[in-house]
Coordinates of N, CA and C in Angstrom, one line a residue:
X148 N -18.4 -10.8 -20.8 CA -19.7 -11.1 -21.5 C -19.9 -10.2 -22.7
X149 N -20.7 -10.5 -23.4 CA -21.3 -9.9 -24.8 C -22.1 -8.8 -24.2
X150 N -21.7 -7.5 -25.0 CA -22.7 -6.7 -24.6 C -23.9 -6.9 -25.7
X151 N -25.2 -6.5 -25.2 CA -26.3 -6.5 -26.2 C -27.2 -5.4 -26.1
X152 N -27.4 -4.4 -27.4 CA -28.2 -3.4 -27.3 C -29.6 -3.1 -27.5
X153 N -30.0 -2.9 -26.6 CA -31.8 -3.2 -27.5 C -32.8 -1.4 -27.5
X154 N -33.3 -1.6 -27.8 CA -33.9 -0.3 -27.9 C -35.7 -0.3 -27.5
X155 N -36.4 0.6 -26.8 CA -37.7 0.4 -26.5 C -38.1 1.7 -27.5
X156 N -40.0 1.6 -27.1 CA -39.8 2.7 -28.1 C -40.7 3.5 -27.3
X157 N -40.2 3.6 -25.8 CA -40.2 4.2 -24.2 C -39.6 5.5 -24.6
X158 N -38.2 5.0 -25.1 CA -37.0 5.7 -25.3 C -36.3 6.1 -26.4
X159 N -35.8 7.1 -26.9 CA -34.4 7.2 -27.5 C -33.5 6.8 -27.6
X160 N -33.2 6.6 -26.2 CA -31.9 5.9 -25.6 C -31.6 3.9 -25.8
X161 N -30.7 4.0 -26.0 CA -30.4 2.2 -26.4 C -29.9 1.5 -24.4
X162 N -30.7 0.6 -24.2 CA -30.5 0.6 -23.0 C -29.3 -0.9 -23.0
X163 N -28.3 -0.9 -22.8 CA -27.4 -1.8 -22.8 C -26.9 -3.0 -21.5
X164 N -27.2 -4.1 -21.3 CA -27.3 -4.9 -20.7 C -26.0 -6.3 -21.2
X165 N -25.5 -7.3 -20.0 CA -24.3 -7.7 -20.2 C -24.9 -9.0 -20.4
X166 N -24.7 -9.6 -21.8 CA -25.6 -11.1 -22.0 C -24.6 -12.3 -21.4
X167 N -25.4 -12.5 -20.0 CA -24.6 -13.8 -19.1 C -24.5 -15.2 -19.6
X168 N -23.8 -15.7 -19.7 CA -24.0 -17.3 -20.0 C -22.7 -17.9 -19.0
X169 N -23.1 -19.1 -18.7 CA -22.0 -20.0 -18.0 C -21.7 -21.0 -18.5
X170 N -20.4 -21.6 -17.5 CA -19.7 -22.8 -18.5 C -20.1 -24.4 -18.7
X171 N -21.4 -24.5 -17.5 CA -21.4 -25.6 -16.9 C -23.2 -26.1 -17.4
X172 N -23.4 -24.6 -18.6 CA -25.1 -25.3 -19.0 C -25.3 -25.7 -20.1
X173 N -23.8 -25.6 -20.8 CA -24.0 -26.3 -22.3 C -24.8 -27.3 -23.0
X174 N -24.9 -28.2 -21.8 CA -25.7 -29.7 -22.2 C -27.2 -29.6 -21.5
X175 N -27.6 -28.1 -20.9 CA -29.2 -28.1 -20.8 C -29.8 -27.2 -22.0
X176 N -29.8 -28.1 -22.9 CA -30.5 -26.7 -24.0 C -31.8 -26.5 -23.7
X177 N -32.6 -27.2 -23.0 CA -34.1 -26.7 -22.4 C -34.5 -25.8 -21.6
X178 N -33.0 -25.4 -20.8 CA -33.2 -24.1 -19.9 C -32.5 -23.4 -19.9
X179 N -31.2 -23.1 -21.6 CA -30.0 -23.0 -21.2 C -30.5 -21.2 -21.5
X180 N -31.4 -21.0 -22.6 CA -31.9 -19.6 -23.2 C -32.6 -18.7 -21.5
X181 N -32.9 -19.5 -20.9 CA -34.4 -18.8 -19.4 C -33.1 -18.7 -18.7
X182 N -32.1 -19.7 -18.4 CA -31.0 -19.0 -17.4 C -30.2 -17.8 -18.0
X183 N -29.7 -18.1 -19.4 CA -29.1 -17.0 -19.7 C -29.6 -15.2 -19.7
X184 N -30.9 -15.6 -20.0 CA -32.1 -13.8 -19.9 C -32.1 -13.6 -18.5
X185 N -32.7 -14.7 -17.3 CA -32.7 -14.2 -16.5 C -31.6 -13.5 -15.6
X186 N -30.4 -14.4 -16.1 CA -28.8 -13.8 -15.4 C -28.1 -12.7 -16.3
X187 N -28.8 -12.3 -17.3 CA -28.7 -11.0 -17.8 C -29.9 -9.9 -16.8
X188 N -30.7 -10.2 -17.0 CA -31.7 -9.6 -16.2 C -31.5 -9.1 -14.6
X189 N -30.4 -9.6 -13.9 CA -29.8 -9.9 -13.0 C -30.9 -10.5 -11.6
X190 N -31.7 -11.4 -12.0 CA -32.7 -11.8 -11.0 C -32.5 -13.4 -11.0
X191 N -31.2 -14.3 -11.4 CA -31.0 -15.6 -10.7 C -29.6 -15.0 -11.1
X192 N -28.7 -15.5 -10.2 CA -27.2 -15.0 -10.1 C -26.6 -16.8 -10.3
X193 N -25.4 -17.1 -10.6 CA -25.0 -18.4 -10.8 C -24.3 -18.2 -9.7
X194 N -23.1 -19.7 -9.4 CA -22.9 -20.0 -8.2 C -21.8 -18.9 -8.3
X195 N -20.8 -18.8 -9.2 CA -19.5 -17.8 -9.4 C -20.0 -17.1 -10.6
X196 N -18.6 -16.6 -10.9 CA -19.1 -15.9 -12.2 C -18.8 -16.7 -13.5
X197 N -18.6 -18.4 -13.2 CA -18.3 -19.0 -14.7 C -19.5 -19.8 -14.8
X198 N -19.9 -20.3 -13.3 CA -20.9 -21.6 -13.0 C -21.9 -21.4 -12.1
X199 N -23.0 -22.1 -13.0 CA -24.3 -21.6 -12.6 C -24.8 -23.0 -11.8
X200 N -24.0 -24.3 -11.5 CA -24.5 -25.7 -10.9 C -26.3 -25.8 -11.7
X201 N -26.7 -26.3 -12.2 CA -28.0 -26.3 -12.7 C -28.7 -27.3 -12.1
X202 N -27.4 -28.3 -11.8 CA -28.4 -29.4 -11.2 C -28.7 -29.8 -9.9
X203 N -28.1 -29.1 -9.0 CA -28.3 -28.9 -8.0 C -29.6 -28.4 -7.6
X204 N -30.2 -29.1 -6.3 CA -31.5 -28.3 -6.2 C -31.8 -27.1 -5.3
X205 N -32.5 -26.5 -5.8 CA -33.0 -25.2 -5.5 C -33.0 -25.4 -4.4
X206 N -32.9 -24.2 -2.8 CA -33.2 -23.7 -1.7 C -34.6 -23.1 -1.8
X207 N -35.2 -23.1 -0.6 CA -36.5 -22.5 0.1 C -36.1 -21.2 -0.2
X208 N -35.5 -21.0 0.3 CA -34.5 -19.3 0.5 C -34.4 -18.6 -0.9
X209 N -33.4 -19.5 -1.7 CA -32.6 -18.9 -2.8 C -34.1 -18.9 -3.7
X210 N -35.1 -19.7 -3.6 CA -36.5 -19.9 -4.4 C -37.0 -18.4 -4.5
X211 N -37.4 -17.9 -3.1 CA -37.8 -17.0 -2.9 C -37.5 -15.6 -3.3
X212 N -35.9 -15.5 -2.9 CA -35.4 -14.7 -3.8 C -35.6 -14.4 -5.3
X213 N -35.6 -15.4 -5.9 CA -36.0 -15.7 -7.6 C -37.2 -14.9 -7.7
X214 N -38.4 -15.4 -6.8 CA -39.8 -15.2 -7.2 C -39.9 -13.1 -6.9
X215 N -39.3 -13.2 -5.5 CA -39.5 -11.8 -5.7 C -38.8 -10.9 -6.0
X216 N -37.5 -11.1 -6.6 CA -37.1 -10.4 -8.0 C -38.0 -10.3 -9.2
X217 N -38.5 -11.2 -9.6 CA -39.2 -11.4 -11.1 C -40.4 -10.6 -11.0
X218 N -41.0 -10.7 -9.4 CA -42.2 -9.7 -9.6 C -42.2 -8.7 -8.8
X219 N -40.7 -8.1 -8.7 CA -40.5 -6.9 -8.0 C -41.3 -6.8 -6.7
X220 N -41.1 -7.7 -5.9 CA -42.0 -7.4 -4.7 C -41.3 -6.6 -3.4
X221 N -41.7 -5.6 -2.8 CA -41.2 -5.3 -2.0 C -42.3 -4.2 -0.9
X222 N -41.8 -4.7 0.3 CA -42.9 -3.8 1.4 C -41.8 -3.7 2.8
X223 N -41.5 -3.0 3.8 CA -40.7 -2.6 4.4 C -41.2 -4.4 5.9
X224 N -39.8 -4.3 6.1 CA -40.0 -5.6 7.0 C -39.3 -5.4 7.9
X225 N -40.3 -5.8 9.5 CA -40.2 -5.0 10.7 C -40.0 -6.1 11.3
X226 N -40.1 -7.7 11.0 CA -39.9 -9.1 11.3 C -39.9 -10.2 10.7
X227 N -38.9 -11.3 10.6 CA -38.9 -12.3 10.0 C -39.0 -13.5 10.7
X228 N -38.5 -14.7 9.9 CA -38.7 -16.0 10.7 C -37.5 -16.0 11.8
X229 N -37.6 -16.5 12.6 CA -36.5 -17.2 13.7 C -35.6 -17.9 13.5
X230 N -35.4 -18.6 12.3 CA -34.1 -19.0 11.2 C -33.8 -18.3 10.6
X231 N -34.0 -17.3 10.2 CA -33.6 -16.3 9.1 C -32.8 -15.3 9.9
X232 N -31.1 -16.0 9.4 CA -30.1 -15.0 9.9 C -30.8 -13.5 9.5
X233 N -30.3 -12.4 10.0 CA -31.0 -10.9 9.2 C -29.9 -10.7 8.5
X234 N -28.0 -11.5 9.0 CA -27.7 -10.6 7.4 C -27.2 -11.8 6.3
X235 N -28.4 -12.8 6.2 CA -28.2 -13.7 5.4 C -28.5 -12.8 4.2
X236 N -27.7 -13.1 2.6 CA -28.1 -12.1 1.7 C -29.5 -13.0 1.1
X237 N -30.2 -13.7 1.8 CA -31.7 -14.2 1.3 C -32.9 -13.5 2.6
X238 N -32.7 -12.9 3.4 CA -33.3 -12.4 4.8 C -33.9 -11.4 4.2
X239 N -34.0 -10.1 3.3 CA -34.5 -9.6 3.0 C -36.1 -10.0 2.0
X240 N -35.6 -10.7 1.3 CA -36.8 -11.5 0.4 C -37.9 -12.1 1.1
X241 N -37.2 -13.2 2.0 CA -38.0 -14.0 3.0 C -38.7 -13.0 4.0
X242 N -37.8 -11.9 3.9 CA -38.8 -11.1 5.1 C -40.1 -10.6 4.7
X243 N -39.5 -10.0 3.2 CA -40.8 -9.5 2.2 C -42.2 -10.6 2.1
X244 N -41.9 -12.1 1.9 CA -42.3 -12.7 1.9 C -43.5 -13.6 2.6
X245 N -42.6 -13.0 3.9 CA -43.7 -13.6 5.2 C -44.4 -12.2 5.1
X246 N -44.2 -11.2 5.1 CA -44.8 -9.7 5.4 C -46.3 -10.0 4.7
X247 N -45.8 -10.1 3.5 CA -46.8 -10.2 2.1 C -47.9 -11.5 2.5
X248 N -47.8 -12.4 3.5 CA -48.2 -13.9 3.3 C -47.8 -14.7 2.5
X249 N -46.6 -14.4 1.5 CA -46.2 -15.6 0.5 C -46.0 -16.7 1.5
X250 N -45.3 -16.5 1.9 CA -44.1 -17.5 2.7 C -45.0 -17.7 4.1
X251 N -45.3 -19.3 4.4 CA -46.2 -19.4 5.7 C -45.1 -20.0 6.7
X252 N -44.4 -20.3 6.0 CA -43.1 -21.4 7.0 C -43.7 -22.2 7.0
X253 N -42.7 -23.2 8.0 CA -43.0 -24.3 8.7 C -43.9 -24.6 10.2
X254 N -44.1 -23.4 10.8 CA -44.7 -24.0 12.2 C -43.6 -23.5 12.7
X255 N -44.0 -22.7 13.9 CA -42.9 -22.4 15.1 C -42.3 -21.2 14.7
X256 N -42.7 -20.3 14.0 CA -42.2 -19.1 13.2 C -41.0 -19.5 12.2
X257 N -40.4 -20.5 11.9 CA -39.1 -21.0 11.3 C -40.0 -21.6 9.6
X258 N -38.6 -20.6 9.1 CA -38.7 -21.7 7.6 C -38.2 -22.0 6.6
X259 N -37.4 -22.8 7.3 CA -36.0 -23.9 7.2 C -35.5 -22.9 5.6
X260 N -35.0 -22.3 5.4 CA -34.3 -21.7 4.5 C -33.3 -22.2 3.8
X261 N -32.6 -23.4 4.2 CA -31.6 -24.2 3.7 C -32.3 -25.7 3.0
X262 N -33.2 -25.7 3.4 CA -34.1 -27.1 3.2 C -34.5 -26.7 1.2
X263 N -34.4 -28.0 0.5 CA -34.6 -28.4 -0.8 C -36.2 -28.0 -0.7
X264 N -36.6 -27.2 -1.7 CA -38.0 -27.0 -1.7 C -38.7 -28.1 -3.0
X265 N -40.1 -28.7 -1.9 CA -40.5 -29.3 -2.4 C -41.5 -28.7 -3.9
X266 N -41.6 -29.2 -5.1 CA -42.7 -29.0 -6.2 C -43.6 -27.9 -6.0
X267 N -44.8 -29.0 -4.9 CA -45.7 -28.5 -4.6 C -46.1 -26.9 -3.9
X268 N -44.4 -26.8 -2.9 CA -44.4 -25.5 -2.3 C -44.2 -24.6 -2.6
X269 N -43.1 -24.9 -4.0 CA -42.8 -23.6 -5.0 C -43.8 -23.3 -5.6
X270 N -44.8 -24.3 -5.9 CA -46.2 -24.1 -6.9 C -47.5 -22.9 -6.4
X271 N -47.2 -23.2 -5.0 CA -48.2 -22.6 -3.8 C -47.4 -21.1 -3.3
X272 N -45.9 -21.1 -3.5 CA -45.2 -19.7 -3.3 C -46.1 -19.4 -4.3
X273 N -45.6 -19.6 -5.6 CA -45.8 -18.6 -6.6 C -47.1 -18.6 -6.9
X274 N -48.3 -19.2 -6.6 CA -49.5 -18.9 -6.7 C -49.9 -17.7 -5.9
X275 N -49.4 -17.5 -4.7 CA -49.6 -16.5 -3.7 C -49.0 -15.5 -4.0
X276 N -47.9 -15.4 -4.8 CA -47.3 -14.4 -5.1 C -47.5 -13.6 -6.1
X277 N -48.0 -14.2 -7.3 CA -48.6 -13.5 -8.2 C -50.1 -13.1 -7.4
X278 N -50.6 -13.3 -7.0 CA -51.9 -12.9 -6.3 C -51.4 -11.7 -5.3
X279 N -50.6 -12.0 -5.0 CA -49.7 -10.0 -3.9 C -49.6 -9.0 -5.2
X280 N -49.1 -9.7 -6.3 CA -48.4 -8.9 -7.2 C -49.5 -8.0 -7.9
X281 N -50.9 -8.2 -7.5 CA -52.4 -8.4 -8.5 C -52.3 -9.1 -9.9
X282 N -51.5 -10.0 -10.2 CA -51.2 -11.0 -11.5 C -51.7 -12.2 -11.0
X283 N -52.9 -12.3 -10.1 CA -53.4 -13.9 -9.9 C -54.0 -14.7 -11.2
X284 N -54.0 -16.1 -11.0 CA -54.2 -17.1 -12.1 C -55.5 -17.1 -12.3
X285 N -55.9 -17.7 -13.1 CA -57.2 -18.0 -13.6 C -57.7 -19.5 -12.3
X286 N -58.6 -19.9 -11.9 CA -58.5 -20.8 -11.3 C -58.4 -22.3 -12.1
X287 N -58.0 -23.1 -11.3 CA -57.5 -24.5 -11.9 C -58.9 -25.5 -11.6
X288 N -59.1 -26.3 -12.5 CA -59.8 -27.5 -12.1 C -59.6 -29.1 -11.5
X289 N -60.4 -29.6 -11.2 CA -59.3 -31.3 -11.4 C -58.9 -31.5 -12.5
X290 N -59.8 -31.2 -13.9 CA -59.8 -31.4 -14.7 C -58.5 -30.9 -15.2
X291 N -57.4 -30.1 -15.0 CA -56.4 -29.4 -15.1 C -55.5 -30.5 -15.0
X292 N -55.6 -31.3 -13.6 CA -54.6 -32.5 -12.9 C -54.7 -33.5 -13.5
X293 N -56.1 -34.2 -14.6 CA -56.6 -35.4 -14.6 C -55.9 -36.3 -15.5
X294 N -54.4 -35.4 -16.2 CA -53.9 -36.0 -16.5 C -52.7 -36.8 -16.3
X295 N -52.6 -36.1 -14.8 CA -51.1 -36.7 -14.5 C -51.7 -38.0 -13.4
X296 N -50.8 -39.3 -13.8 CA -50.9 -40.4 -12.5 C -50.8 -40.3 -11.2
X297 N -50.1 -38.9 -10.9 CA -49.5 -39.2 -9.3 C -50.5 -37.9 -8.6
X298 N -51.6 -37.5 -9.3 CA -52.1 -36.3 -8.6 C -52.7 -36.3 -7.2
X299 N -53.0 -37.5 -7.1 CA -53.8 -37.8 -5.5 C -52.5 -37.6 -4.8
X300 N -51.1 -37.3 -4.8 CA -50.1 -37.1 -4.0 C -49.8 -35.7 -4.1
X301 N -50.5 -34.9 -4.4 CA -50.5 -33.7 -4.2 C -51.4 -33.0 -3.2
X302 N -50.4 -32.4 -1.8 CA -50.8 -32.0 -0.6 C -52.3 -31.2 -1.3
X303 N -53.3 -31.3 0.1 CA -54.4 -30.6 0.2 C -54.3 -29.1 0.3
X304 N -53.3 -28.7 0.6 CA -53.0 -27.4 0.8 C -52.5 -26.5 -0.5
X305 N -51.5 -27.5 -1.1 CA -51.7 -26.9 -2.6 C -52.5 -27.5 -3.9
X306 N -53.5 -28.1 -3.7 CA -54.5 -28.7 -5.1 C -54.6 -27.1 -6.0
X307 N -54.7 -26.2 -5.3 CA -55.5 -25.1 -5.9 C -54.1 -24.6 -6.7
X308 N -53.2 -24.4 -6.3 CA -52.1 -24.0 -6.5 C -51.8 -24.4 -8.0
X309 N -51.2 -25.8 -7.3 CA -50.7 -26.3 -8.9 C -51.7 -27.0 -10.0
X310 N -53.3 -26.3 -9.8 CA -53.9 -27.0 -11.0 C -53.8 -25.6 -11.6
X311 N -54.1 -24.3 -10.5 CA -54.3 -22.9 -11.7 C -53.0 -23.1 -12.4
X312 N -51.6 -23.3 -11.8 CA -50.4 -23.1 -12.7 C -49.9 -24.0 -13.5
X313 N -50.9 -25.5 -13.6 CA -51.1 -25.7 -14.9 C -52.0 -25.4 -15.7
X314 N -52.7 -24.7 -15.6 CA -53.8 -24.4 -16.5 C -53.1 -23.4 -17.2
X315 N -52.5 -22.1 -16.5 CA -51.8 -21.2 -17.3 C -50.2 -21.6 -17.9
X316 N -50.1 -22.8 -18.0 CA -48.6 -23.2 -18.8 C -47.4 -23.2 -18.1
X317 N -47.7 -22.3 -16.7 CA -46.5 -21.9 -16.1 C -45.7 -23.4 -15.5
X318 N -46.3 -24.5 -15.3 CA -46.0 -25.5 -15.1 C -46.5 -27.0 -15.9
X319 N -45.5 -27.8 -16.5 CA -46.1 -28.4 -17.3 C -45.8 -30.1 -16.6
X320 N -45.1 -30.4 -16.1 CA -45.1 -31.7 -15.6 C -44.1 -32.3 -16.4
X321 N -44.2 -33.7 -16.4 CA -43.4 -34.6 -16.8 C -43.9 -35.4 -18.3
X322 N -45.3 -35.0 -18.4 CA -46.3 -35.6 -19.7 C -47.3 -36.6 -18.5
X323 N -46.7 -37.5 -17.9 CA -47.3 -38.2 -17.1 C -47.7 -37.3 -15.3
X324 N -46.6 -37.5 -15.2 CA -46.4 -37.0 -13.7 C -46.6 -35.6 -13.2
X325 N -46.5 -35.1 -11.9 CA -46.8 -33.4 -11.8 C -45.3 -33.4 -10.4
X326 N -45.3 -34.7 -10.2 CA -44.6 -35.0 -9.3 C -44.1 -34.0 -8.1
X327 N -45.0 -33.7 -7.6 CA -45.5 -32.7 -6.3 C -44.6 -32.7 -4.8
X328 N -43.7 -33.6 -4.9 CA -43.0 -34.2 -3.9 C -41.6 -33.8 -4.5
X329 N -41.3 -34.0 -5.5 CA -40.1 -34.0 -6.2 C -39.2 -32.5 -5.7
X330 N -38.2 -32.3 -5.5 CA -37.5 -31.1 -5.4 C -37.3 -30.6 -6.7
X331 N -36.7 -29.2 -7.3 CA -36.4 -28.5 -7.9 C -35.0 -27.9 -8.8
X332 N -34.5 -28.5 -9.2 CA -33.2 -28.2 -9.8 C -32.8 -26.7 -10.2
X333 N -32.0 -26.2 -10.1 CA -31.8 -24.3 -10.3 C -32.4 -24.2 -11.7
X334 N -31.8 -25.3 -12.6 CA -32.4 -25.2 -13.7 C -33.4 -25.4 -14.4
X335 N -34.6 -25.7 -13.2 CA -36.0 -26.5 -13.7 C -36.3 -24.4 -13.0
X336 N -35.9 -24.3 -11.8 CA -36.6 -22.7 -11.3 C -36.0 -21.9 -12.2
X337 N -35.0 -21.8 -13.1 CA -35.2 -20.7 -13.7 C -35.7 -20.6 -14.9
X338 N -36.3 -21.8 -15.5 CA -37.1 -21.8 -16.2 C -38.5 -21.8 -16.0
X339 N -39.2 -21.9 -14.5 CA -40.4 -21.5 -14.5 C -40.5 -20.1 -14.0
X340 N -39.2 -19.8 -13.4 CA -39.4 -18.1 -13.3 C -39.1 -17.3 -14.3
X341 N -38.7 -17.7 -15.4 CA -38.8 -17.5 -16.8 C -40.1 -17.3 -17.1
X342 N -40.8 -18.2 -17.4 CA -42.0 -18.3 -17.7 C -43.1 -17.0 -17.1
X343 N -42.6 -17.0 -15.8 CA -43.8 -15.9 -15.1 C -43.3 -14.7 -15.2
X344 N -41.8 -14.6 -15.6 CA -41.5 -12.9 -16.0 C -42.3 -12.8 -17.0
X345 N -42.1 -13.8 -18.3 CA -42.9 -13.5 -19.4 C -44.2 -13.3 -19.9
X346 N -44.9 -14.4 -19.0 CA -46.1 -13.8 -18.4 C -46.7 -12.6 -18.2
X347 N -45.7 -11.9 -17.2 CA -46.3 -10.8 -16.9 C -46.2 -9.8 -17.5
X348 N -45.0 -10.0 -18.0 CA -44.0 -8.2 -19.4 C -43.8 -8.7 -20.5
X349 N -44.2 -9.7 -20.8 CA -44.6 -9.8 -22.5 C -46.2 -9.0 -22.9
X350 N -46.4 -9.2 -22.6 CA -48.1 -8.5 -22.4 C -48.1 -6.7 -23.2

């Protein structure tokens, strides 16, 4: 990889970091700049070290991991879900997660970690998570939703969710759709975990 040097003005020192790119995101130019920072950054890892699969969709599990890297979350974890191998390398996050209340599961202490996460869930992680992190959103209105067609298909549990995180940009839809049911491609999550690092340390 390319090294690249940048300088704060924290420091004297030039802090040097290895700029990641893979072989297989050439043809996403919409997310290709948010995967490359963040896999410099080392908080989304690709599948090897050539290919990052983009279109594949995101895990419950691997989600979680993303969100609490980007907002550094961490608190000592004395229990997890009942699915959650302990030496799965995603068990630690998910542990932090349920600790914190991000992560409510599914019912029955389990929460399916391998299962495709839906829109709406990751919308409702990351609302709660910035809210642990004290970076909670501004609140959302309908008025926020009123312009996507499919908003009445957005669970009761997250209305609140994904209107605050469209209100603050962090999610923008389809122009029409919010599509709340829809799963998550690696490369649609690392461009909204993009967005919320920037959010928080662009500032």
């Amino acid at each position: 990889g390319m090294v690249t040097f940048t300088t704060t003005h924290f420091s004297k020192y030039a802090v040097a970091f290895v700029k990641k790119t893979f072989d297989d995101i050439a043809n996403y130019a919409w997310a290709k700049k948010e995967i490359e920072v963040m896999a410099s950054k080392g908080i989304i890892n690709g599948t090897s070290a050539t290919t990052f699969n983009p279109s594949a969709d995101i895990t419950r599990a691997d989600f979680i991991v993303l969100l609490a890297r980007a907002l550094g979350l961490d608190t000592e974890v004395d229990d997890n879900f009942s699915d959650v191998n302990p030496d799965a390398y995603y068990a630690k996050q998910v542990g932090i997660a349920r600790k914190l209340g991000i992560a409510k599961g599914s019912g029955n202490n389990e929460f399916r970690p391998n299962d495709k996460i839906e829109r709406q869930e990751m919308m409702t992680l990351i609302d709660r998570a910035l809210k642990v992190a004290g970076k909670g959103l501004a609140k959302g209105t309908e008025a926020d939703l009123a312009g996507f067609a499919d908003k009445d298909m957005i669970a009761s549990y997250a209305t609140d969710s994904v209107a605050a995180l469209v209100k603050s940009g962090i999610i923008k839809g389809d122009g029409t759709n919010i599509n709340p049911l829809g799963n998550t491609t690696r490369a649609e999550a690392a461009v909204v975990i993009y967005r919320i690092y920037n959010a928080l340390y662009s500032k």
